[in-house]
């Protein structure tokens, strides 16, 4: 499945969440990740996140699609993790 994951964390937990999400998805903007992921891997990611998230303060939002081709994406300005940025 294709997901977009967005999170809002307290300052002390942001770095942990960034590092965790980078193991599973592509970082596209501050606190925003996207990419193909299996149900099992998504469940694993969320299981680890639940160990340090403070549910009364933090949030994680996941948008799911069967396939990226069903998602129209428009970018204004420079894409944060485009090939030009990496190379």
Coordinates of N, CA and C in Angstrom, one line a residue:
X1 N 0.8 -1.2 0.0 CA 0.0 0.0 0.0 C 0.9 1.2 0.0
X2 N 0.3 2.3 -0.4 CA 1.0 3.6 -0.5 C 0.5 4.5 0.6
X3 N 1.4 5.1 1.4 CA 0.9 5.9 2.6 C 1.6 7.3 2.6
X4 N 0.9 8.2 3.2 CA 1.5 9.5 3.5 C 1.3 9.6 5.0
X5 N 2.4 9.7 5.7 CA 2.4 9.8 7.2 C 2.8 11.2 7.6
X6 N 2.0 11.8 8.5 CA 2.2 13.1 9.0 C 2.2 13.0 10.5
X7 N 3.2 13.7 11.2 CA 3.2 13.6 12.6 C 3.4 15.0 13.2
X8 N 3.0 15.2 14.4 CA 3.2 16.4 15.2 C 3.6 15.9 16.6
X9 N 4.8 16.1 17.0 CA 5.4 15.6 18.2 C 5.9 16.7 19.1
X10 N 6.0 16.4 20.4 CA 6.7 17.3 21.3 C 8.2 17.3 20.9
X11 N 8.8 18.4 21.3 CA 10.2 18.7 20.9 C 11.1 17.5 21.2
X12 N 11.0 16.9 22.4 CA 11.9 15.8 22.8 C 11.7 14.5 22.0
X13 N 10.6 14.3 21.3 CA 10.3 13.1 20.6 C 10.4 13.2 19.1
X14 N 10.6 14.4 18.6 CA 10.6 14.7 17.1 C 11.8 13.9 16.5
X15 N 13.0 13.9 17.1 CA 14.1 13.2 16.5 C 13.9 11.7 16.5
X16 N 13.3 11.2 17.5 CA 13.0 9.7 17.5 C 12.1 9.3 16.4
X17 N 11.1 10.2 16.2 CA 10.1 9.9 15.2 C 10.6 10.0 13.8
X18 N 11.5 11.0 13.6 CA 12.1 11.2 12.3 C 13.0 10.0 11.9
X19 N 13.8 9.6 12.9 CA 14.7 8.4 12.7 C 13.9 7.2 12.4
X20 N 12.8 7.0 13.1 CA 12.0 5.8 12.9 C 11.3 5.8 11.5
X21 N 10.7 6.9 11.2 CA 10.0 7.0 9.9 C 11.0 6.8 8.7
X22 N 12.2 7.4 8.8 CA 13.2 7.2 7.8 C 13.6 5.8 7.5
X23 N 13.4 4.9 8.5 CA 13.7 3.5 8.2 C 12.6 2.8 7.3
X24 N 11.5 3.4 7.2 CA 10.4 2.8 6.5 C 9.9 3.5 5.3
X25 N 10.0 4.9 5.3 CA 9.4 5.7 4.3 C 10.3 6.8 3.8
X26 N 9.9 7.5 2.8 CA 10.7 8.6 2.2 C 10.3 9.9 2.9
X27 N 11.3 10.7 3.3 CA 11.1 11.9 4.0 C 10.9 13.0 2.9
X28 N 9.7 13.6 2.9 CA 9.4 14.6 1.8 C 9.4 16.0 2.3
X29 N 9.1 16.2 3.6 CA 9.0 17.6 4.2 C 9.0 17.4 5.7
X30 N 9.3 18.5 6.4 CA 9.3 18.4 7.9 C 8.1 17.6 8.4
X31 N 8.3 16.6 9.1 CA 7.2 15.8 9.7 C 6.3 15.1 8.7
X32 N 6.7 15.0 7.5 CA 5.9 14.3 6.4 C 6.7 13.3 5.7
X33 N 6.1 12.1 5.6 CA 6.8 11.0 4.9 C 5.8 10.3 3.9
X34 N 6.3 9.7 2.9 CA 5.5 9.0 2.0 C 6.2 7.7 1.5
X35 N 5.4 6.8 0.9 CA 6.1 5.6 0.3 C 5.2 4.4 0.3
X36 N 5.7 3.4 -0.4 CA 5.1 2.0 -0.4 C 5.5 1.3 0.9
X37 N 4.6 0.7 1.6 CA 4.9 -0.1 2.8 C 3.9 -1.2 2.9
X38 N 4.3 -2.3 3.4 CA 3.4 -3.4 3.7 C 2.6 -3.1 4.9
X39 N 1.4 -3.8 5.1 CA 0.6 -3.7 6.3 C 1.5 -4.1 7.5
X40 N 2.3 -5.1 7.4 CA 3.1 -5.6 8.5 C 4.1 -4.6 8.9
X41 N 4.8 -4.0 7.9 CA 5.8 -3.0 8.2 C 5.2 -1.7 8.8
X42 N 4.0 -1.3 8.4 CA 3.3 -0.2 8.9 C 2.9 -0.5 10.4
X43 N 2.4 -1.7 10.6 CA 2.1 -2.1 12.0 C 3.3 -2.0 12.9
X44 N 4.4 -2.5 12.4 CA 5.7 -2.5 13.1 C 6.1 -1.0 13.4
X45 N 6.1 -0.1 12.4 CA 6.4 1.3 12.6 C 5.5 1.9 13.8
X46 N 4.2 1.7 13.7 CA 3.3 2.2 14.7 C 3.5 1.6 16.1
X47 N 3.9 0.3 16.1 CA 4.1 -0.3 17.4 C 5.3 0.3 18.1
X48 N 6.4 0.6 17.3 CA 7.6 1.3 17.9 C 7.2 2.7 18.3
X49 N 6.5 3.4 17.5 CA 6.1 4.8 17.8 C 5.3 4.9 19.1
X50 N 4.4 3.9 19.3 CA 3.5 3.9 20.5 C 4.3 3.8 21.8
X51 N 5.6 3.3 21.7 CA 6.4 3.2 22.9 C 6.9 4.6 23.4
X52 N 7.0 5.6 22.5 CA 7.4 6.9 23.0 C 6.5 8.0 22.7
X53 N 5.4 7.8 22.0 CA 4.4 8.9 21.8 C 3.6 9.2 23.0
X54 N 3.3 10.4 23.2 CA 2.4 10.9 24.3 C 1.1 11.2 23.6
X55 N 0.1 10.3 23.8 CA -1.1 10.4 23.0 C -1.9 11.6 23.4
X56 N -1.7 12.2 24.6 CA -2.4 13.4 25.0 C -1.8 14.7 24.4
X57 N -0.6 14.6 23.8 CA 0.1 15.7 23.2 C 0.4 15.6 21.8
X58 N 0.7 14.3 21.3 CA 1.3 14.1 20.0 C 0.2 13.5 19.1
X59 N 0.5 13.6 17.8 CA -0.5 12.9 16.8 C 0.3 12.4 15.6
X60 N -0.2 11.3 15.1 CA 0.3 10.7 13.8 C -1.0 10.5 13.0
X61 N -0.9 11.0 11.7 CA -2.0 10.8 10.8 C -1.5 10.1 9.6
X62 N -2.2 9.0 9.2 CA -1.8 8.2 8.0 C -2.9 8.2 7.0
X63 N -2.5 8.6 5.8 CA -3.4 8.5 4.6 C -3.0 7.3 3.8
X64 N -3.9 6.4 3.5 CA -3.6 5.2 2.8 C -4.3 5.1 1.4
X65 N -3.5 4.5 0.5 CA -4.0 4.2 -0.8 C -3.5 2.9 -1.3
X66 N -4.2 2.2 -2.1 CA -3.7 0.9 -2.6 C -2.5 1.1 -3.4
X67 N -2.4 2.2 -4.1 CA -1.3 2.3 -5.1 C -1.1 3.8 -5.3
X68 N 0.2 4.2 -5.5 CA 0.5 5.6 -5.7 C -0.1 6.2 -6.9
X69 N -0.4 5.4 -7.9 CA -0.9 5.9 -9.2 C -2.3 6.5 -9.0
X70 N -3.0 6.2 -7.9 CA -4.3 6.8 -7.6 C -4.2 8.1 -6.9
X71 N -3.0 8.6 -6.7 CA -2.8 9.8 -6.0 C -2.2 10.9 -6.9
X72 N -2.9 12.0 -7.0 CA -2.3 13.1 -7.8 C -1.6 14.0 -6.9
X73 N -0.3 14.3 -7.2 CA 0.5 15.1 -6.4 C 1.0 16.3 -7.2
X74 N 0.8 17.5 -6.6 CA 1.3 18.7 -7.2 C 2.2 19.4 -6.3
X75 N 3.4 19.8 -6.8 CA 4.4 20.5 -5.9 C 4.7 21.9 -6.4
X76 N 4.6 22.8 -5.5 CA 4.9 24.2 -5.8 C 6.3 24.5 -5.2
X77 N 7.2 25.0 -5.9 CA 8.5 25.2 -5.3 C 9.4 23.9 -5.5
X78 N 10.5 23.9 -4.8 CA 11.4 22.8 -4.9 C 11.0 21.6 -4.0
X79 N 11.0 20.4 -4.5 CA 10.7 19.2 -3.7 C 11.9 19.0 -2.8
X80 N 11.6 18.8 -1.5 CA 12.6 18.6 -0.5 C 13.6 17.5 -0.8
X81 N 13.2 16.3 -1.1 CA 14.0 15.2 -1.4 C 14.0 14.7 -2.8
X82 N 14.1 15.7 -3.7 CA 14.1 15.3 -5.2 C 15.5 14.8 -5.5
X83 N 15.7 14.2 -6.6 CA 17.0 13.8 -7.1 C 18.0 14.9 -7.1
X84 N 17.6 16.1 -7.5 CA 18.5 17.2 -7.6 C 19.1 17.6 -6.2
X85 N 18.3 17.4 -5.2 CA 18.7 17.7 -3.8 C 19.7 16.7 -3.4
X86 N 19.5 15.4 -3.7 CA 20.3 14.3 -3.3 C 21.7 14.3 -4.0
X87 N 21.7 14.5 -5.3 CA 22.9 14.5 -6.2 C 23.7 15.7 -6.1

